[in-house]
Coordinates of C-alpha atoms and ligand atoms in Angstrom, one line a residue:
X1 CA -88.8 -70.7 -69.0
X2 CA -92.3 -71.1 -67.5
X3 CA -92.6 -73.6 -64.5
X4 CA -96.3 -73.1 -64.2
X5 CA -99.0 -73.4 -66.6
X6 CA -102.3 -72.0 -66.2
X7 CA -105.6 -73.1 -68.4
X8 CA -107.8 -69.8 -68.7
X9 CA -111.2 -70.7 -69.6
X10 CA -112.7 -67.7 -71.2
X11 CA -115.9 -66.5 -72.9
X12 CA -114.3 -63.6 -74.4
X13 CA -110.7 -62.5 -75.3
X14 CA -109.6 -59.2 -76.8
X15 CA -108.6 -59.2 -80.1
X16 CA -110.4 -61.7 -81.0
X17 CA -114.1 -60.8 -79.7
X18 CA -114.9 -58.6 -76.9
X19 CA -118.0 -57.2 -75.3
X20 CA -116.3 -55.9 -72.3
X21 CA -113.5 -55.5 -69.6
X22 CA -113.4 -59.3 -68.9
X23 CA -112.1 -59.8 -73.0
X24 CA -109.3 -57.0 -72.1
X25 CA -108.7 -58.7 -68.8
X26 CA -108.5 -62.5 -70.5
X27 CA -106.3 -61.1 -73.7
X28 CA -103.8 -58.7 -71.1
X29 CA -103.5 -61.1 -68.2
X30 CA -101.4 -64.1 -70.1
X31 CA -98.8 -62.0 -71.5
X32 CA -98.5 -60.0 -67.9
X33 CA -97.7 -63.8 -66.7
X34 CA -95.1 -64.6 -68.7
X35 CA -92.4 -63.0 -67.6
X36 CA -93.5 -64.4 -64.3
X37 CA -92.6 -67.7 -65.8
X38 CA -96.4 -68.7 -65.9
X39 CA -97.3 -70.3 -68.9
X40 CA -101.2 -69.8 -70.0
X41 CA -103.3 -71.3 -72.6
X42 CA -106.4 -69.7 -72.9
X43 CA -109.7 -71.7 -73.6
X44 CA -112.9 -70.3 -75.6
X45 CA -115.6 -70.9 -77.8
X46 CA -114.9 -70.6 -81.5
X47 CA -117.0 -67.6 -82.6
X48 CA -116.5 -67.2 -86.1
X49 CA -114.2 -64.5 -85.5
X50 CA -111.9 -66.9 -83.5
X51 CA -111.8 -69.5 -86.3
X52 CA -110.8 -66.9 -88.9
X53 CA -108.3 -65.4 -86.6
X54 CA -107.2 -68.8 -86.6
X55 CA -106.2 -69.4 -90.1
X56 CA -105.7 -73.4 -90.8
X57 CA -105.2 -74.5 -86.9
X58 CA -104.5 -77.7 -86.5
X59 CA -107.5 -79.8 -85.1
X60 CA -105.9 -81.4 -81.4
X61 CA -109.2 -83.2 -80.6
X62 CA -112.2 -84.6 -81.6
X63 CA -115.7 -85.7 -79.6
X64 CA -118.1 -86.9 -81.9
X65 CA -121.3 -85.6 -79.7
X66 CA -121.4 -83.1 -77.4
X67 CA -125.1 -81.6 -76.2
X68 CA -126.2 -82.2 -80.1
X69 CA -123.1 -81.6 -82.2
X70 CA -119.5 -82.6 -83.3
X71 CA -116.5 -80.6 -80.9
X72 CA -113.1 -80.2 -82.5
X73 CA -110.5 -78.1 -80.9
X74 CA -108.6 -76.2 -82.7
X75 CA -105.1 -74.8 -81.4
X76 CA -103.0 -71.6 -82.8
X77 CA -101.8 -68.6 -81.0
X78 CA -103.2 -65.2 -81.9
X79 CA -101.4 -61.9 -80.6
X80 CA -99.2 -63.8 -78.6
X81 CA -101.9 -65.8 -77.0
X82 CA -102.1 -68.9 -76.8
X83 CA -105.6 -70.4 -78.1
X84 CA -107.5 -73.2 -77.8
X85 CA -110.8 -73.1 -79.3
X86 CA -113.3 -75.3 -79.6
X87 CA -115.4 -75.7 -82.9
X88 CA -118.7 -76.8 -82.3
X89 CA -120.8 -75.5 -85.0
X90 CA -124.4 -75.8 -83.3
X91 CA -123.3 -74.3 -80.6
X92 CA -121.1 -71.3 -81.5
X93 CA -121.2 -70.7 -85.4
X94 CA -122.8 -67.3 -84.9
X95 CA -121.9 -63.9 -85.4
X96 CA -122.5 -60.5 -83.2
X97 CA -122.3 -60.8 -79.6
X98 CA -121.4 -64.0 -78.4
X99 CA -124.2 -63.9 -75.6
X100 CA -127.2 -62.5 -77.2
X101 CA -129.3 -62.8 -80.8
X102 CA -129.9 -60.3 -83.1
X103 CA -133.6 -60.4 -81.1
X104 CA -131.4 -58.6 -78.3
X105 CA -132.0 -61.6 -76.4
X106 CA -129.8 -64.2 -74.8
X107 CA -129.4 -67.5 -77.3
X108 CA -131.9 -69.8 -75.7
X109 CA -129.1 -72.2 -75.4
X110 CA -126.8 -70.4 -73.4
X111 CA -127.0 -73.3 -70.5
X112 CA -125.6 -75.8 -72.9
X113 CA -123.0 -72.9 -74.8
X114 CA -121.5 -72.5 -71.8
X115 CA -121.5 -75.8 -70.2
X116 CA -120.1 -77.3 -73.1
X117 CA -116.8 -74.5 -72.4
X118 CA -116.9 -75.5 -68.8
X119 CA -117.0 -79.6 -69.4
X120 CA -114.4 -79.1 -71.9
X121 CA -112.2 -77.1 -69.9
X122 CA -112.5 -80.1 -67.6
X123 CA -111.5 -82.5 -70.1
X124 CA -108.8 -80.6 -71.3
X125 CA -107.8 -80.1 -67.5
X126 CA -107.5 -83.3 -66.7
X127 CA -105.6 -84.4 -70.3
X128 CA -107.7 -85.2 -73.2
X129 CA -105.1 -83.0 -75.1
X130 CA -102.4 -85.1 -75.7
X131 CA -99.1 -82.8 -73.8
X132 CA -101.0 -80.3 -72.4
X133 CA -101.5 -80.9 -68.5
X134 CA -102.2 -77.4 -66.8
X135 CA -101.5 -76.7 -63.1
X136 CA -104.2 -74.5 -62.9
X137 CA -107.9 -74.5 -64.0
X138 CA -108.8 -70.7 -64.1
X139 CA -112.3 -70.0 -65.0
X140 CA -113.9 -66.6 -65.7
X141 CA -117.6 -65.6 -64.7
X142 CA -120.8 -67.3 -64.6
X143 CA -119.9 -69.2 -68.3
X144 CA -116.7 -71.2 -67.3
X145 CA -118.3 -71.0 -63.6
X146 CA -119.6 -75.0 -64.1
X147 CA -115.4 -76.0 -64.6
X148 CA -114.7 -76.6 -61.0
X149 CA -118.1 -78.5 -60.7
X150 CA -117.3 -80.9 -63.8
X151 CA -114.0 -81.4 -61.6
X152 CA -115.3 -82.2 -58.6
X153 CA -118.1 -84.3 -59.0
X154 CA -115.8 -86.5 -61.8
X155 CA -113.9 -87.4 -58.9
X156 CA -109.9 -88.3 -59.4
X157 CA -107.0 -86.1 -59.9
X158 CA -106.9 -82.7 -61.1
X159 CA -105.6 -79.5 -60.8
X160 CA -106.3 -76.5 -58.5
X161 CA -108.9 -74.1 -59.7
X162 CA -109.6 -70.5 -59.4
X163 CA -113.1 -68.9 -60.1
X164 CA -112.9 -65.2 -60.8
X165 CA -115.7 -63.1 -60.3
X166 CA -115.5 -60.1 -63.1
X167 CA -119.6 -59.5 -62.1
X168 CA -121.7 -60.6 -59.5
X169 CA -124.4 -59.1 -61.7
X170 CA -124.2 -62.0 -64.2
X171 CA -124.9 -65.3 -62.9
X172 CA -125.9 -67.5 -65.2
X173 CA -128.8 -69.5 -63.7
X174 CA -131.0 -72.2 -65.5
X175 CA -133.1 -74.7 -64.9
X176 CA -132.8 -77.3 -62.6
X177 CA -134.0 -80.2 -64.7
X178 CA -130.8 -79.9 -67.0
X179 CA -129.0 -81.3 -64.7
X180 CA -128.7 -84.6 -66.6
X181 CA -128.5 -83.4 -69.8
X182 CA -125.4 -81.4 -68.5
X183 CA -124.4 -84.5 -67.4
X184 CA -123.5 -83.8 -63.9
X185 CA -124.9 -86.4 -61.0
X186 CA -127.8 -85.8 -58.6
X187 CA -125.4 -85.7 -55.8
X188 CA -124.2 -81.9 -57.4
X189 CA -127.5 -80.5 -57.4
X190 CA -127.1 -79.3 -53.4
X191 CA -126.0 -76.4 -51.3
X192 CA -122.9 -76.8 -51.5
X193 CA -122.9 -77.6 -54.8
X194 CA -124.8 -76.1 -57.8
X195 CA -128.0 -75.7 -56.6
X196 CA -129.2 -71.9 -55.9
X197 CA -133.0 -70.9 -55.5
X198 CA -134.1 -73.7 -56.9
X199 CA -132.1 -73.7 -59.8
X200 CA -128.5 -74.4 -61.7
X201 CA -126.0 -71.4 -61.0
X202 CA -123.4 -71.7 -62.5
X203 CA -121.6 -68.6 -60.8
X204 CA -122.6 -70.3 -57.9
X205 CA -121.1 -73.5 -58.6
X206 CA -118.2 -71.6 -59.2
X207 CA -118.3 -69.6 -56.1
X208 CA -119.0 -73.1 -54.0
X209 CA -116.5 -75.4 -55.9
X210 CA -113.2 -73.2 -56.8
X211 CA -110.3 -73.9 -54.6
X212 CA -109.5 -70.0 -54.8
X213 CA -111.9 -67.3 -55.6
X214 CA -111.0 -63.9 -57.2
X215 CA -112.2 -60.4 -57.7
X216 CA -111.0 -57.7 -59.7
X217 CA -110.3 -55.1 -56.6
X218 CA -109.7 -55.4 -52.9
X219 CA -113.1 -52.8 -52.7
X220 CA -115.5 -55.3 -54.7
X221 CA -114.1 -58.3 -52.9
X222 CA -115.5 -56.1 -49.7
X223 CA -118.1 -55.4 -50.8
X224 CA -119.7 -58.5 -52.9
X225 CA -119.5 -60.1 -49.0
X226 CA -122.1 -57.6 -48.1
X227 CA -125.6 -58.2 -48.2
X228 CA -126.3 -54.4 -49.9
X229 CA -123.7 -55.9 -52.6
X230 CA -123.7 -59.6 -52.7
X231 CA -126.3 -60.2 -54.8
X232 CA -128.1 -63.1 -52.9
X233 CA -124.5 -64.7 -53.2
X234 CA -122.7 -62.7 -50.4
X235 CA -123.7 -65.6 -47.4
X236 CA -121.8 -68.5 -49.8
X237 CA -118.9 -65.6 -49.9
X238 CA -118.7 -65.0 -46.3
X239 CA -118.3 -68.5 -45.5
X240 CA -116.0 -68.4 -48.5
X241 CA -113.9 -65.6 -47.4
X242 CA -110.6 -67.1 -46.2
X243 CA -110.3 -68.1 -50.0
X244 CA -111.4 -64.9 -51.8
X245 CA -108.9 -62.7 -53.0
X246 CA -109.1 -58.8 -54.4
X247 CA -106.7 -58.5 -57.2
X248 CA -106.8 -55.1 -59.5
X249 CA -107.4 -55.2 -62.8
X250 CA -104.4 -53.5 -65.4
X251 CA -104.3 -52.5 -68.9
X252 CA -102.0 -53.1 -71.7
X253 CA -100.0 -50.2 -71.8
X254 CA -98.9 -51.3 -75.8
X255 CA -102.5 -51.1 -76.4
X256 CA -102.9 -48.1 -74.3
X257 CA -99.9 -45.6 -74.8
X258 CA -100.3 -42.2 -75.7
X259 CA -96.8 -41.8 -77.1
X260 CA -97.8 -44.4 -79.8
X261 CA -101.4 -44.4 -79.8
X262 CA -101.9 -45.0 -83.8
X263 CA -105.2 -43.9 -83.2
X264 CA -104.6 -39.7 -82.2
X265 CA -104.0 -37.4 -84.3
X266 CA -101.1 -36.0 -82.0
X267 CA -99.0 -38.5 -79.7
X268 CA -97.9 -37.0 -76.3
X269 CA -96.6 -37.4 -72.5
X270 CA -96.3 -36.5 -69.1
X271 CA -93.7 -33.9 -70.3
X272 CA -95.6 -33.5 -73.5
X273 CA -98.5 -32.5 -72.4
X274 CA -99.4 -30.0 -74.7
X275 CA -99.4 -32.0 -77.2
X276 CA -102.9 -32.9 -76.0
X277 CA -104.8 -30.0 -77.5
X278 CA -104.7 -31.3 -80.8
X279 CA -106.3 -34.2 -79.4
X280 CA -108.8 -32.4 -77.9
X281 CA -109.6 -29.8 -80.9
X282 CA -109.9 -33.0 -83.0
X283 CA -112.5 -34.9 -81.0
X284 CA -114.5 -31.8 -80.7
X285 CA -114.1 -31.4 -84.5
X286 CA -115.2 -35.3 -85.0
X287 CA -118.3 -35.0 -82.3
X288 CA -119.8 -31.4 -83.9
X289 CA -118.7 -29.8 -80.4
X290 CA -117.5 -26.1 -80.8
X291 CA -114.0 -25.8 -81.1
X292 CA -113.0 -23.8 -77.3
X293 CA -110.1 -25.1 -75.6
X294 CA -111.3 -23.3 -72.7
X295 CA -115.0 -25.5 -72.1
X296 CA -113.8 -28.6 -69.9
X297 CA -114.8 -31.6 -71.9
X298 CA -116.1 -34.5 -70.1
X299 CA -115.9 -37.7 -71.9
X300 CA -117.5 -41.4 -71.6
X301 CA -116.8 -44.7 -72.7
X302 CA -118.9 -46.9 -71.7
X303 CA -121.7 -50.0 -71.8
X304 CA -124.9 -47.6 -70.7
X305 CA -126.6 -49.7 -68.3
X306 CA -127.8 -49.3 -65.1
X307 CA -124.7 -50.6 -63.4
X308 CA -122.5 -47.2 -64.9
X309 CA -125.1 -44.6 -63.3
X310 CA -125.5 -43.0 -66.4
X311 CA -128.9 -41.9 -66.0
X312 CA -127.1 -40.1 -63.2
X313 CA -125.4 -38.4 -65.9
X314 CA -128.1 -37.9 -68.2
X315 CA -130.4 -36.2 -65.2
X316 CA -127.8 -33.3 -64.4
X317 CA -127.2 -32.6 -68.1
X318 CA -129.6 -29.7 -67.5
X319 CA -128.3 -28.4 -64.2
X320 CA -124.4 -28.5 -65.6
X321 CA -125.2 -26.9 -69.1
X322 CA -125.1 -23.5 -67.0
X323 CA -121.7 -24.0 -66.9
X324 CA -118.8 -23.8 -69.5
X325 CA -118.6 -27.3 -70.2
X326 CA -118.6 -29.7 -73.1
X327 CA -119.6 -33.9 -73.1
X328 CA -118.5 -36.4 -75.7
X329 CA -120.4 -39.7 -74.3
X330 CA -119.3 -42.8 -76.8
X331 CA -121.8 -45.8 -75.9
X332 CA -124.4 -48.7 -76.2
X333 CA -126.9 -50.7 -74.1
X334 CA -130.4 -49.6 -72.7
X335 CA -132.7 -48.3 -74.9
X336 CA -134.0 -45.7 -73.1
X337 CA -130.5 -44.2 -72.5
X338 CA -130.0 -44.4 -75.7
X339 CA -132.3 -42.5 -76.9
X340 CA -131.8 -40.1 -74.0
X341 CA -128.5 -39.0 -75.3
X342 CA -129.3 -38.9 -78.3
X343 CA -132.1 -36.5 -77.4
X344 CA -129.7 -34.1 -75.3
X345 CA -126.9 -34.0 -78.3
X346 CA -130.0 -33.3 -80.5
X347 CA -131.1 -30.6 -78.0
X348 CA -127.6 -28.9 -77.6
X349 CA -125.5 -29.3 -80.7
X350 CA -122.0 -27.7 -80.1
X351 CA -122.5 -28.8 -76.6
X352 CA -123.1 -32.3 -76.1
X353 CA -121.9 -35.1 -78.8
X354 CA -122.7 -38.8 -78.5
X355 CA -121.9 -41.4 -81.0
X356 CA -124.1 -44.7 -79.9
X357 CA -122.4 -48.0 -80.7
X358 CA -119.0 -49.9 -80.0
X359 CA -115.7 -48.0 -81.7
X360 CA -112.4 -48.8 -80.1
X361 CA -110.7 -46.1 -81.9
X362 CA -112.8 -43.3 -80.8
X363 CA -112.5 -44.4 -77.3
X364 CA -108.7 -43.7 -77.5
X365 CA -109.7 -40.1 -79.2
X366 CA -112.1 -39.5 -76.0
X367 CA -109.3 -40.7 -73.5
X368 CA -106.9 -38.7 -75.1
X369 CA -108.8 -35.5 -76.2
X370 CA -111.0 -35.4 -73.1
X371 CA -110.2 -33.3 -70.0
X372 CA -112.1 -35.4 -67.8
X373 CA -113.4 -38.9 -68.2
X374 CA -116.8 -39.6 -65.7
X375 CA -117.5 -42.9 -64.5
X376 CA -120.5 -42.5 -62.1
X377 CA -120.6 -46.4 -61.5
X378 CA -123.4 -47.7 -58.7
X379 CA -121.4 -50.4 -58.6
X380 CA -118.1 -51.1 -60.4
X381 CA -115.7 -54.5 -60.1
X382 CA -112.8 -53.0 -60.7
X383 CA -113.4 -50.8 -64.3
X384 CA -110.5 -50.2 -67.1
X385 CA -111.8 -46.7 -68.2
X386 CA -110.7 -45.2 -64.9
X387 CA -107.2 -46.5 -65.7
X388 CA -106.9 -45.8 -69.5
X389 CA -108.1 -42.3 -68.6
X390 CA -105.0 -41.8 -65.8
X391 CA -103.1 -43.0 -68.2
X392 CA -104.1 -40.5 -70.7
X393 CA -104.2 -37.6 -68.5
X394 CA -108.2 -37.4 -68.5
X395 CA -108.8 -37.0 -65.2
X396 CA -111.2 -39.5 -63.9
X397 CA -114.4 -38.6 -61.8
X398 CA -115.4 -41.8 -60.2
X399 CA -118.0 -42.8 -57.8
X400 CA -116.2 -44.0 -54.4
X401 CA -117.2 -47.6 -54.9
X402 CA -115.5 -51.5 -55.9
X403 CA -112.3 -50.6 -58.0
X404 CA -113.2 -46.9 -58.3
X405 CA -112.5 -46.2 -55.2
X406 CA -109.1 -48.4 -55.3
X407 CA -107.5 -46.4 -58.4
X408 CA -108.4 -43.0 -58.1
X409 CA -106.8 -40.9 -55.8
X410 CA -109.4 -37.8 -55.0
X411 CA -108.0 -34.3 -55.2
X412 CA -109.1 -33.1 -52.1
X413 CA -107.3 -30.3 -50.0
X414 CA -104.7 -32.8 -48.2
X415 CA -103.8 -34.5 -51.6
X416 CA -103.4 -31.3 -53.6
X417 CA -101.2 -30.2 -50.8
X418 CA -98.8 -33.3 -50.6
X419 CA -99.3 -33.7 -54.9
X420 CA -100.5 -37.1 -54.9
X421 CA -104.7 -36.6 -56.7
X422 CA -105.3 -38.3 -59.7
X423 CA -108.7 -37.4 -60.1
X424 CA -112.4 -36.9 -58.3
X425 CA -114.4 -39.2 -56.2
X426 CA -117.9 -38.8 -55.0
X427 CA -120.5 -40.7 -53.0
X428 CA -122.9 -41.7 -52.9
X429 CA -123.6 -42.7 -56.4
X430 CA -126.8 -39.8 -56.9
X431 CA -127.4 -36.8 -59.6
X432 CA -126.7 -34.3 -56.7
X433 CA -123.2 -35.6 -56.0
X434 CA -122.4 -36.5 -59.6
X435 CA -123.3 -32.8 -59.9
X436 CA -121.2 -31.7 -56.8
X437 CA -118.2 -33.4 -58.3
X438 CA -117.9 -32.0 -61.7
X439 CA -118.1 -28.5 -60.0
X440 CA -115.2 -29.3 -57.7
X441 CA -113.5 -30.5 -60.7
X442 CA -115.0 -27.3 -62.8
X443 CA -113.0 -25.7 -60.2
X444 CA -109.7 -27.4 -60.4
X445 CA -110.2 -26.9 -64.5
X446 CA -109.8 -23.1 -63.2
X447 CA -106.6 -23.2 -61.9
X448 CA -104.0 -24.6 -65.0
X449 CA -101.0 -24.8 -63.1
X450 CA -102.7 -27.0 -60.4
X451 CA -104.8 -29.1 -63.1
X452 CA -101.9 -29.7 -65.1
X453 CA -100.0 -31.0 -61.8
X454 CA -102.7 -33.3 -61.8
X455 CA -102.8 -34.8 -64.8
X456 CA -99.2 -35.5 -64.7
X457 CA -99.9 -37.3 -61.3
X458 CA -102.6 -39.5 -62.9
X459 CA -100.0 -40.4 -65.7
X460 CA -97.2 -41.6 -63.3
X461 CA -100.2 -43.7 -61.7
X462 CA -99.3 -47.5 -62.4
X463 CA -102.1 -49.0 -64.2
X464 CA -99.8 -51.9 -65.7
X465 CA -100.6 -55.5 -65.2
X466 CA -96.9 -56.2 -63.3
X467 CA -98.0 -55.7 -59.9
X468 CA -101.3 -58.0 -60.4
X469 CA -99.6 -60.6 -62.5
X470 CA -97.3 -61.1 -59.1
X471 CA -100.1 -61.3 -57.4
X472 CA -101.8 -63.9 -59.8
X473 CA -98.2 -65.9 -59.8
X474 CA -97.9 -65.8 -55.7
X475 CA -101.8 -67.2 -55.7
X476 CA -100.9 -70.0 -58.4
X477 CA -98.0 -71.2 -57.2
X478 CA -99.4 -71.4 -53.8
X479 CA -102.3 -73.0 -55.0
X480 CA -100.4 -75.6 -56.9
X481 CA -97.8 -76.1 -54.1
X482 CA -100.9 -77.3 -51.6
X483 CA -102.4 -80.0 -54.5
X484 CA -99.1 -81.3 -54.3
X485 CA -98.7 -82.0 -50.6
Ligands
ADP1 P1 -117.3 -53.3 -68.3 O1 -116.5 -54.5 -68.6 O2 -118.1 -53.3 -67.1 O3 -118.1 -52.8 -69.5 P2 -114.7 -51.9 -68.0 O4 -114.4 -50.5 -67.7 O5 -114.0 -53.0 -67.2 O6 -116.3 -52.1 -67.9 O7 -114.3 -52.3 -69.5 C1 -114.9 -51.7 -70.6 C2 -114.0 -51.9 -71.8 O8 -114.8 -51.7 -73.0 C3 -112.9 -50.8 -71.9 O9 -111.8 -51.4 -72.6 C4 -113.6 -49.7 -72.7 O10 -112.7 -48.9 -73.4 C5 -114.4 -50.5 -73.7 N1 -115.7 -49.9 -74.1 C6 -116.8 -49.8 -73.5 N2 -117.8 -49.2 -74.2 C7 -117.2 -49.0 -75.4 C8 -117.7 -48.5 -76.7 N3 -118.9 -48.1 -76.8 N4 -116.8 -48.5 -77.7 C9 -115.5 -48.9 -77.6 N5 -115.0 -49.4 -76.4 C10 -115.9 -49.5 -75.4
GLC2 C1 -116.6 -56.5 -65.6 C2 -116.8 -55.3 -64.6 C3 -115.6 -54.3 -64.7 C4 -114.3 -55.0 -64.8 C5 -114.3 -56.0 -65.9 C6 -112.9 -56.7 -66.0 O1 -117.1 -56.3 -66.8 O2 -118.0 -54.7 -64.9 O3 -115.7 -53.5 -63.6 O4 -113.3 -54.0 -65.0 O5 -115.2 -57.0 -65.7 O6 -112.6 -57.4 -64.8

């Protein structure tokens, strides 16, 4: 029985369309709150991927014009989940990545995409759907960032609202002359509303607005209050800061279980660890790596941007190929770092393997078959890899930094004495130190017995979403409790 219920408005959701950890966050985080008696439905734009996942949904709503268009929502559950979707042709019919074109750039109507998921969360907040009446409003980054605003500046009763903050990178800012057209009053376009630099933000707003804000690791909420990693937004925060809240990140540990893992070749365990090697001989067979279960291979999943410090990566290729070590690198993103892999697995067959482009089921074959998964992050809000890859026994080497730092436990001399490393940490984020740290883990790799104590440390680590989802609960409940009074 659920005495709570929260509405999650979300840009993304895994399985339904996912560009990132905030999809895997939004699609993980309901089902963690059930059994907490928390009761979520979970708002987001109708992609065409969501419609068909839909089937023939029953159509709860209807607005005849919203910012050019017809809006229906459309309600069905999906995985488990709870969906409310909201079909509005001109504004989400289109395929690929629900942020960007097939120019590569963002849809040059993002302001009004994402208000309209931020004005409707509002609506559907405050009862245009007909036995739906959440406690909560929980909005997620910049694109459901305007929710609280829509809230406020409507005026009357409504629910609490929490703003989580999944990037500080992405803001979403526009110009200030939509203000109208977005249909909020003049009286919002202020400092402590959704004015910032002379624009809308709609993170902002968000930040300003929410009755609770949220972070995805006590180490990012630190930091993000900081002016080195704030982002211009880090004075609002500090002001903000008896109402900002660091709460891990899990993963689904159906989704991600190496005992069932549909996608390996060879299941295994803690006490199966063995197992792994068939993993491991099969990813190096799928990247054109030589087949040596001695090399250590170091894998990556990940978006290849600037944020993930894998030019880092990419710069001490030539000083670790000395060494008897292997890389499968799965990604996508800048050009130039594309290309710049592509260039070193061209340069090194046998040695190096990349496959650019998204494929869920070779990142379980990398976590799985990999020794050692790097994640050399200049900045990271929390991260999933890290966690997939304890769970999988890849040990994870992590720059010391937002939820890096928080989930890794480095392997240094007092931790291999009392057994409790998970993995390598290094700082600061720079080739040198990237360097320094896969030698210190080149080094572990040399001793088996101590290695393989390791790994079976980073597999007892909890990455689940139980401890979190309290957390989440404790902060609703609370939150809803103080509305009442
Ligand atoms: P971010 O959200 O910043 O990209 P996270 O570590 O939080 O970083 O989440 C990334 C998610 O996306 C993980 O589930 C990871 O496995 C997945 N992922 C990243 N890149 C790829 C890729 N190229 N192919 C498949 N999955 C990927
Ligand atoms: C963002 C962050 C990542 C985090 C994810 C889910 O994409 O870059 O660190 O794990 O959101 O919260």
């Amino acid at each position: 029985m659920s005495d709570l219920h929260v509405l999650s408005v979300v840009p993304e959701i895994y399985p339904l369309v996912k560009t990132g950890g905030l999809a895997d966050v939004a699609g993980a985080l309901p089902l963690a709150l059930a059994p907490e008696g928390i009761r979520t439905t979970s708002l987001v734009p109708a992609y065409p991927a969501v419609r068909a996942a839909l089937g023939q949904p029953q159509a709860e709503h209807v607005q005849p014009d919203l910012f050019g268009g017809p809006v229906r929502l459309l309600r069905g559950t999906v995985a488990g989940l709870d969906i409310l979707a909201i079909d509005a042709p001109h504004l989400y019919d289109r395929f690929g990545n629900p942020y960007v074109g097939p120019d590569g750039r963002d849809w040059g109507d993002n302001a009004l995409r994402f208000a309209a998921l931020a004005r409707i969360g509002a609506d559907v907040a405050t009862g245009s759907v007909p036995g739906l009446r959440p406690d909560i409003l929980h909005a997620h980054d910049w694109q459901a960032g305007l929710a609280p605003a829509y809230l406020t500046y409507r005026g009357g009763p409504r629910p609490g609202t929490v703003m989580t903050v999944h990037n500080l990178a992405f803001q979403g800012q526009f110009p200030a002359g939509l203000l109208g057209t977005l249909g909020l009053p003049a009286e919002a376009y202020n400092i402590g509303g959704v004015e910032y630099y002379q624009s809308i933000g709609y993170l902002k707003a968000g930040l300003a607005l929410a009755d609770r804000i949220t972070t995805v690791s006590p180490s990012y909420a630190a930091e993000i209050t900081t002016p080195e990693g704030g982002m211009g937004m880090d004075g609002l925060l500090r002001v903000r800061a008896h109402a900002l809240f660091g709460i891990l990140n899990g993963i689904d540990e159906t989704v991600w279980d190496p005992a069932t893992d549909p996608h390996l070749v060879a299941p295994f365990s803690r006490d199966r660890l063995e197992a792994r090697t068939a993993n491991k001989a099969a990813l190096q067979a799928r990247l054109g790596l030589a087949p040596d279960r001695r090399a250590l291979l170091l894998g990556v999943v990940s978006r290849l941007t600037w944020q993930k410090g894998l030019d880092l990566l990419l710069d001490a290729l030539p000083h670790l190929l000395g060494f008897d070590l292997q890389l499968a690198l799965l990604g996508s993103g800048d050009r130039a770092l594309e290309a710049g892999f592509a260039a070193a697995a061209a340069a090194h067959p046998g040695r190096i393997g990349v496959v650019l482009g998204y494929d869920e089921s070779l990142a379980h074959q990398i976590q799985a078959g990999a020794d050692a998964l790097l994640v050399p992050s200049r900045f990271e809000p929390c991260g999933l890899t890290q966690l997939c890859a304890l769970r999988y026994g890849a040990l994870p080497v992590v720059a010391r930094v937002g939820g890096l730092a928080d989930t890794v436990i480095d392997a240094n001399e007092a931790a291999l004495a009392a057994g409790t490393g998970t993995g390598v940490q290094f700082a600061p984020p720079s080739r040198e130190m990237l360097e320094a740290a896969i030698l210190r883990l080149a080094a572990l790799w040399a001793d088996q017995p101590t290695w393989q104590r390791l790994q079976r440390s980073a597999m007892d680590s909890d990455v689940s979403w139980r401890r979190p989802a309290a957390r989440y609960a404790t902060l609703y409940r609370a939150l809803r409790d103080e509305r009442r009074t």
